[in-house]
């Protein structure tokens, strides 16, 4: 194994520290910001009993304790996976988060399953035709793709689809799901439908996930294409690629097995960073397409001063970043036999 | 120019000391399995290099010479044994502080093309060993220029990337880099393998004069016995990771005792192919030939 | 007699960042016949590797060429255009100067053999493995312990022998070997030298052997070309050149070959060779030559017949043209 236990232990230690830091900060920011959550929890009471009700709510939420105790308490809860009850939805925060995370991950996964191979392929083509019109076109196209605001692209796709009568709203056609007896187990609908061999729902979910995934994919396609082209340009001139050419290795093997192989590590690293960055894009696009994902819940939680849900969301996002980076590192080690972690 | 007026005495305090060192690599056993097994590359090495000493490490390909240097450089923790460099147990020093010891070592790696970062210009490569010194920018530039002049490279090369240099130029850049910061120890891994004989001769003369001036310890790994006799007074012969012979260089050339040393000397002589006449060395090599055939 | 490699007025330069051409090879005429072991020696930076890259067909895109180069009658360089269709790996194979950078760090040696042999002969994995074993053994490596290794797990000398094995496995008729024995000891050097001699006998392998080891060259080589600053200084039979060098640069080289058992002063003529891009009026060795006279500064000597089949580019001999 290229990944040593030592590395994993260190990495997990770091991740925990990072997440703890994020938890503390986000709690402080949300509790100290204007808008009293106790008022919301008590249901915006009016009249003579109001003060009492709010006082009770404050106690119930633990907001009457000294700040450091609140923070410690919250940390303990966070690391046991119990994030309390959402103020707005009155449901366990962890349950809501899981539902949202699954939806968002599904979208991101589909987007990246399209983006990385496509971007890499385009980049390789550009590098092989350096200086031609195709190269120039790919270069400028990927620059545009990487810099198009994703929310704009999402809205544009959504509008084009709805004016042409295609429904891409929500994650699944509820009526179809009920009719075919579809049940969500993991929250990843594509996976669930596949496991239940429910192909009508599978196709429906795919058709509804595809348009927003395209919007999310634009950025990574552009980034991957550009990075691949740059890395390939260097890799094609490496000594071992050149000697392979001199030994008569076929062009296809030279390009994919030798040169592209050398760019993989860099590509993985960049995709890892882009993936974490795309989370925010996905959240915005989800909102546009009316999907019950993290984006929707973040919007709701801020609107209703649901600090429990909001901190939970922030923790999930932090966790997501840490995991994406660790994964990118590990994949990098798997890709390059010389790297030991 | 080289640390003018320094007062290094040729005291015989050891600057490198290896005690019972075993080191090696974890490699995958069999085809693409995940299990790693330890394969020693050097076993039970005892070695002492004193200040001012010139030592050659000679051995066949794959005998562990580069591994030995990597252990001394603090790059490869040994499985067992003590490594003392400049009075410090180098592997007891935390890895992030080890540079304080290793910066006093000048190192010329074996494969020049592989050892140079393709994205750094020669100027940046040369400045690396000077990075953590308190020299002014002007003094640094001065030293870099001096070092390049010594290895017969033109200053214009400072703007080049390694891919724009020939093999011998890369090797000379690395030699210049190894001496630019006045190290206490020089570790040279095949320092002249990519040089033509005329530049090799200049480098040999240069290394000898640096050694004379600084009285530093110099460890040279080489296959080339004739070069070794210029660059070293003492030699150890390494065979499959263990030291099989140790002694003065001249003694080893004239009376090789171990099988392996004898093989090297005889191969060299048969490679001569009757050209002993070059260099008028006939008498001498004939003498060695008789000696090794016994 | 079949000519394996032939060049006429071959000039090769590299574009620098300002798009100026720095000429590394300044008009070289080579004639290497089939089955010959042709050595090239010379100053570091004199353009030996550049010639090797040109013959093996891997000059970088920023290299510019002039003149002509033929491989077995195929015109591969003609002025600025270069085309190596069906030449690489089939007619010409190459041992890189730095084996560490010439081997693919992401593939085991076995896989590298597989890709070479699959491309050239459509071999299966099993066939490739058998071939790989044969060639690794030829190069003095133990196949059992190297076939499944990545290059970084091998010592410098082992990498070099692996590169030799890979280059030979192509079965090409011309081998361009750029310092193939630089990190091998005397014993292995002899082994490789004998291997080349054997292949020359058995399959009429033509070898262009770039080396700094003049004694090894004298053991395998038929003829030698001495390069200095991008031009040929002297061409002739190896033994003759070594025993009686004509060009002052060659005699300096021969003088500074270190010899086992003798510790003489290694004297070099001081001065540096001209840099690529400097103007080439006069003899490139002018600065360092102890025998220089006024004509040497003014006019560049051309390679011309001096005696027997010796060619020298030096005004000491060149008046007879
Ligand atoms: N990174 C590595 N991983 C696994 N094995 C290695 C590694 N580096 C070297 N080895 C093995 O260790 C042994 C000694 O290698 P080392 O590089 O020390 O030899 P060397 O004496 O320097 O040889 P050479 O003269 O050929 O450079 C070899 O058998 C080699 O295969
Ligand atoms: N890729 C490149 N780009 C630009 N210049 C280069 C490139 N490769 C070589 N050169 C230059 O061309 C000249 C000749 O280099 P070459 O590698 O052919 O020398 P060489 O004779 O092989 O020397 P050595 O014995 O040191 O390997 C050198 O001055 C070098 O700086
Ligand atoms: Mg080595
Ligand atoms: Mg070269």
PDB file of C-alpha atoms in Angstrom, chain B residues 107-262:
ATOM      1  CA  UNK B 107      26.364  16.323  -2.637  1.00  0.00           C
ATOM      2  CA  UNK B 108      26.687  15.467  -6.297  1.00  0.00           C
ATOM      3  CA  UNK B 109      23.961  12.946  -7.164  1.00  0.00           C
ATOM      4  CA  UNK B 110      24.484  10.118  -9.585  1.00  0.00           C
ATOM      5  CA  UNK B 111      22.057  10.885 -12.423  1.00  0.00           C
ATOM      6  CA  UNK B 112      22.429  14.571 -13.272  1.00  0.00           C
ATOM      7  CA  UNK B 113      19.423  14.756 -15.573  1.00  0.00           C
ATOM      8  CA  UNK B 114      17.145  13.144 -13.039  1.00  0.00           C
ATOM      9  CA  UNK B 115      18.351  15.185 -10.112  1.00  0.00           C
ATOM     10  CA  UNK B 116      17.736  18.612 -11.576  1.00  0.00           C
ATOM     11  CA  UNK B 117      14.245  20.035 -11.236  1.00  0.00           C
ATOM     12  CA  UNK B 118      13.162  20.737 -14.825  1.00  0.00           C
ATOM     13  CA  UNK B 119      11.218  23.813 -13.737  1.00  0.00           C
ATOM     14  CA  UNK B 120      14.096  25.645 -12.098  1.00  0.00           C
ATOM     15  CA  UNK B 121      16.632  27.692 -13.963  1.00  0.00           C
ATOM     16  CA  UNK B 122      20.304  27.073 -13.272  1.00  0.00           C
ATOM     17  CA  UNK B 123      20.443  30.294 -11.247  1.00  0.00           C
ATOM     18  CA  UNK B 124      17.762  29.016  -8.885  1.00  0.00           C
ATOM     19  CA  UNK B 125      19.401  25.613  -8.593  1.00  0.00           C
ATOM     20  CA  UNK B 126      22.692  27.235  -7.683  1.00  0.00           C
ATOM     21  CA  UNK B 127      21.102  29.519  -5.100  1.00  0.00           C
ATOM     22  CA  UNK B 128      19.432  26.691  -3.160  1.00  0.00           C
ATOM     23  CA  UNK B 129      22.400  25.792  -0.921  1.00  0.00           C
ATOM     24  CA  UNK B 130      22.892  29.469  -0.111  1.00  0.00           C
ATOM     25  CA  UNK B 131      19.259  30.066   0.805  1.00  0.00           C
ATOM     26  CA  UNK B 132      19.646  29.712   4.555  1.00  0.00           C
ATOM     27  CA  UNK B 133      22.936  31.536   4.913  1.00  0.00           C
ATOM     28  CA  UNK B 134      23.343  35.127   5.976  1.00  0.00           C
ATOM     29  CA  UNK B 135      25.171  36.199   2.840  1.00  0.00           C
ATOM     30  CA  UNK B 136      23.983  39.285   1.026  1.00  0.00           C
ATOM     31  CA  UNK B 137      22.475  38.906  -2.440  1.00  0.00           C
ATOM     32  CA  UNK B 138      25.633  40.337  -3.936  1.00  0.00           C
ATOM     33  CA  UNK B 139      27.893  37.892  -2.148  1.00  0.00           C
ATOM     34  CA  UNK B 140      25.651  35.038  -3.209  1.00  0.00           C
ATOM     35  CA  UNK B 141      25.803  36.063  -6.842  1.00  0.00           C
ATOM     36  CA  UNK B 142      29.551  36.395  -6.539  1.00  0.00           C
ATOM     37  CA  UNK B 143      29.918  32.890  -5.151  1.00  0.00           C
ATOM     38  CA  UNK B 144      27.663  31.378  -7.779  1.00  0.00           C
ATOM     39  CA  UNK B 145      29.707  32.996 -10.489  1.00  0.00           C
ATOM     40  CA  UNK B 146      32.959  31.776  -8.970  1.00  0.00           C
ATOM     41  CA  UNK B 147      31.670  28.235  -8.664  1.00  0.00           C
ATOM     42  CA  UNK B 148      30.529  28.202 -12.286  1.00  0.00           C
ATOM     43  CA  UNK B 149      33.874  29.527 -13.458  1.00  0.00           C
ATOM     44  CA  UNK B 150      35.627  26.752 -11.602  1.00  0.00           C
ATOM     45  CA  UNK B 151      33.644  24.064 -13.428  1.00  0.00           C
ATOM     46  CA  UNK B 152      34.280  25.815 -16.746  1.00  0.00           C
ATOM     47  CA  UNK B 153      30.744  26.921 -17.383  1.00  0.00           C
ATOM     48  CA  UNK B 154      29.836  30.269 -18.804  1.00  0.00           C
ATOM     49  CA  UNK B 155      27.645  32.639 -16.827  1.00  0.00           C
ATOM     50  CA  UNK B 156      25.054  32.807 -19.580  1.00  0.00           C
ATOM     51  CA  UNK B 157      24.028  29.352 -18.478  1.00  0.00           C
ATOM     52  CA  UNK B 158      22.352  30.819 -15.401  1.00  0.00           C
ATOM     53  CA  UNK B 159      19.239  31.563 -17.451  1.00  0.00           C
ATOM     54  CA  UNK B 160      18.986  28.063 -18.892  1.00  0.00           C
ATOM     55  CA  UNK B 161      16.597  25.339 -17.879  1.00  0.00           C
ATOM     56  CA  UNK B 162      18.173  21.898 -17.364  1.00  0.00           C
ATOM     57  CA  UNK B 163      16.648  20.580 -20.592  1.00  0.00           C
ATOM     58  CA  UNK B 164      18.739  23.093 -22.507  1.00  0.00           C
ATOM     59  CA  UNK B 165      22.013  21.742 -21.139  1.00  0.00           C
ATOM     60  CA  UNK B 166      24.072  18.811 -22.317  1.00  0.00           C
ATOM     61  CA  UNK B 167      24.679  15.888 -19.967  1.00  0.00           C
ATOM     62  CA  UNK B 168      28.130  17.051 -18.988  1.00  0.00           C
ATOM     63  CA  UNK B 169      26.927  20.593 -18.401  1.00  0.00           C
ATOM     64  CA  UNK B 170      24.271  19.323 -15.998  1.00  0.00           C
ATOM     65  CA  UNK B 171      26.865  17.348 -14.109  1.00  0.00           C
ATOM     66  CA  UNK B 172      29.096  20.391 -13.841  1.00  0.00           C
ATOM     67  CA  UNK B 173      26.176  22.502 -12.598  1.00  0.00           C
ATOM     68  CA  UNK B 174      25.660  19.930  -9.860  1.00  0.00           C
ATOM     69  CA  UNK B 175      29.346  19.948  -8.946  1.00  0.00           C
ATOM     70  CA  UNK B 176      29.277  23.729  -8.781  1.00  0.00           C
ATOM     71  CA  UNK B 177      26.169  23.555  -6.616  1.00  0.00           C
ATOM     72  CA  UNK B 178      27.894  21.147  -4.256  1.00  0.00           C
ATOM     73  CA  UNK B 179      30.845  23.442  -3.605  1.00  0.00           C
ATOM     74  CA  UNK B 180      29.150  26.820  -3.721  1.00  0.00           C
ATOM     75  CA  UNK B 181      28.468  26.958   0.023  1.00  0.00           C
ATOM     76  CA  UNK B 182      31.867  25.765   1.297  1.00  0.00           C
ATOM     77  CA  UNK B 183      30.692  22.458   2.757  1.00  0.00           C
ATOM     78  CA  UNK B 184      32.506  20.465   5.426  1.00  0.00           C
ATOM     79  CA  UNK B 185      31.937  17.204   3.634  1.00  0.00           C
ATOM     80  CA  UNK B 186      31.740  16.428  -0.073  1.00  0.00           C
ATOM     81  CA  UNK B 187      29.796  13.363  -1.174  1.00  0.00           C
ATOM     82  CA  UNK B 188      30.311  12.645  -4.850  1.00  0.00           C
ATOM     83  CA  UNK B 189      28.303   9.930  -6.592  1.00  0.00           C
ATOM     84  CA  UNK B 190      30.046   9.217  -9.883  1.00  0.00           C
ATOM     85  CA  UNK B 191      30.977  12.872 -10.278  1.00  0.00           C
ATOM     86  CA  UNK B 192      32.659  12.533 -13.650  1.00  0.00           C
ATOM     87  CA  UNK B 193      30.537   9.866 -15.339  1.00  0.00           C
ATOM     88  CA  UNK B 194      29.144  12.245 -17.964  1.00  0.00           C
ATOM     89  CA  UNK B 195      32.297  14.258 -18.603  1.00  0.00           C
ATOM     90  CA  UNK B 196      34.798  13.915 -21.378  1.00  0.00           C
ATOM     91  CA  UNK B 197      38.321  13.170 -20.272  1.00  0.00           C
ATOM     92  CA  UNK B 198      39.555  16.728 -20.617  1.00  0.00           C
ATOM     93  CA  UNK B 199      36.861  18.208 -18.415  1.00  0.00           C
ATOM     94  CA  UNK B 200      37.149  15.189 -16.168  1.00  0.00           C
ATOM     95  CA  UNK B 201      40.808  16.048 -15.754  1.00  0.00           C
ATOM     96  CA  UNK B 202      39.929  19.627 -14.870  1.00  0.00           C
ATOM     97  CA  UNK B 203      37.334  18.501 -12.362  1.00  0.00           C
ATOM     98  CA  UNK B 204      39.783  16.069 -10.815  1.00  0.00           C
ATOM     99  CA  UNK B 205      42.355  18.818 -10.448  1.00  0.00           C
ATOM    100  CA  UNK B 206      39.729  21.130  -9.063  1.00  0.00           C
ATOM    101  CA  UNK B 207      38.457  18.655  -6.484  1.00  0.00           C
ATOM    102  CA  UNK B 208      42.024  17.915  -5.412  1.00  0.00           C
ATOM    103  CA  UNK B 209      42.777  21.586  -4.954  1.00  0.00           C
ATOM    104  CA  UNK B 210      39.545  22.225  -3.059  1.00  0.00           C
ATOM    105  CA  UNK B 211      40.414  19.365  -0.805  1.00  0.00           C
ATOM    106  CA  UNK B 212      43.894  20.674  -0.246  1.00  0.00           C
ATOM    107  CA  UNK B 213      42.676  24.147   0.604  1.00  0.00           C
ATOM    108  CA  UNK B 214      39.774  23.199   2.814  1.00  0.00           C
ATOM    109  CA  UNK B 215      40.945  19.908   4.218  1.00  0.00           C
ATOM    110  CA  UNK B 216      37.368  18.736   4.007  1.00  0.00           C
ATOM    111  CA  UNK B 217      36.300  15.133   4.033  1.00  0.00           C
ATOM    112  CA  UNK B 218      35.596  13.824   0.566  1.00  0.00           C
ATOM    113  CA  UNK B 219      33.745  10.613  -0.190  1.00  0.00           C
ATOM    114  CA  UNK B 220      33.675   9.580  -3.833  1.00  0.00           C
ATOM    115  CA  UNK B 221      31.576   6.788  -5.238  1.00  0.00           C
ATOM    116  CA  UNK B 222      33.020   5.649  -8.502  1.00  0.00           C
ATOM    117  CA  UNK B 223      33.382   2.732 -10.852  1.00  0.00           C
ATOM    118  CA  UNK B 224      36.335   4.282 -12.444  1.00  0.00           C
ATOM    119  CA  UNK B 225      39.460   2.990 -10.727  1.00  0.00           C
ATOM    120  CA  UNK B 226      41.850   5.338 -12.525  1.00  0.00           C
ATOM    121  CA  UNK B 227      39.746   8.312 -11.427  1.00  0.00           C
ATOM    122  CA  UNK B 228      39.513   6.937  -7.906  1.00  0.00           C
ATOM    123  CA  UNK B 229      43.260   6.920  -7.564  1.00  0.00           C
ATOM    124  CA  UNK B 230      43.281  10.682  -8.040  1.00  0.00           C
ATOM    125  CA  UNK B 231      40.324  11.448  -5.842  1.00  0.00           C
ATOM    126  CA  UNK B 232      40.994   9.164  -2.901  1.00  0.00           C
ATOM    127  CA  UNK B 233      43.705   7.950  -0.589  1.00  0.00           C
ATOM    128  CA  UNK B 234      41.632   5.314   1.118  1.00  0.00           C
ATOM    129  CA  UNK B 235      39.125   2.968  -0.442  1.00  0.00           C
ATOM    130  CA  UNK B 236      36.465   0.524   0.608  1.00  0.00           C
ATOM    131  CA  UNK B 237      35.155  -2.151  -1.691  1.00  0.00           C
ATOM    132  CA  UNK B 238      31.451  -2.809  -1.345  1.00  0.00           C
ATOM    133  CA  UNK B 239      30.026  -6.091  -2.509  1.00  0.00           C
ATOM    134  CA  UNK B 240      26.337  -6.949  -2.193  1.00  0.00           C
ATOM    135  CA  UNK B 241      25.900  -4.454   0.592  1.00  0.00           C
ATOM    136  CA  UNK B 242      28.862  -5.367   2.766  1.00  0.00           C
ATOM    137  CA  UNK B 243      32.391  -4.031   2.925  1.00  0.00           C
ATOM    138  CA  UNK B 244      34.727  -6.730   1.687  1.00  0.00           C
ATOM    139  CA  UNK B 245      37.944  -4.780   1.566  1.00  0.00           C
ATOM    140  CA  UNK B 246      39.344  -1.642   3.072  1.00  0.00           C
ATOM    141  CA  UNK B 247      42.710  -0.007   2.663  1.00  0.00           C
ATOM    142  CA  UNK B 248      44.885   2.569   0.939  1.00  0.00           C
ATOM    143  CA  UNK B 249      43.871   3.163  -2.661  1.00  0.00           C
ATOM    144  CA  UNK B 250      47.248   2.305  -4.137  1.00  0.00           C
ATOM    145  CA  UNK B 251      47.446  -0.877  -2.171  1.00  0.00           C
ATOM    146  CA  UNK B 252      44.055  -2.014  -3.460  1.00  0.00           C
ATOM    147  CA  UNK B 253      44.988  -1.306  -7.056  1.00  0.00           C
ATOM    148  CA  UNK B 254      48.284  -3.050  -6.814  1.00  0.00           C
ATOM    149  CA  UNK B 255      47.289  -5.980  -4.623  1.00  0.00           C
ATOM    150  CA  UNK B 256      43.537  -6.449  -4.691  1.00  0.00           C
ATOM    151  CA  UNK B 257      42.698  -9.110  -2.151  1.00  0.00           C
ATOM    152  CA  UNK B 258      38.950  -9.527  -2.566  1.00  0.00           C
ATOM    153  CA  UNK B 259      37.534 -11.354  -5.548  1.00  0.00           C
ATOM    154  CA  UNK B 260      35.585  -8.334  -6.634  1.00  0.00           C
ATOM    155  CA  UNK B 261      38.441  -5.849  -6.544  1.00  0.00           C
ATOM    156  CA  UNK B 262      40.540  -8.230  -8.559  1.00  0.00           C
TER     157      UNK B 262
END
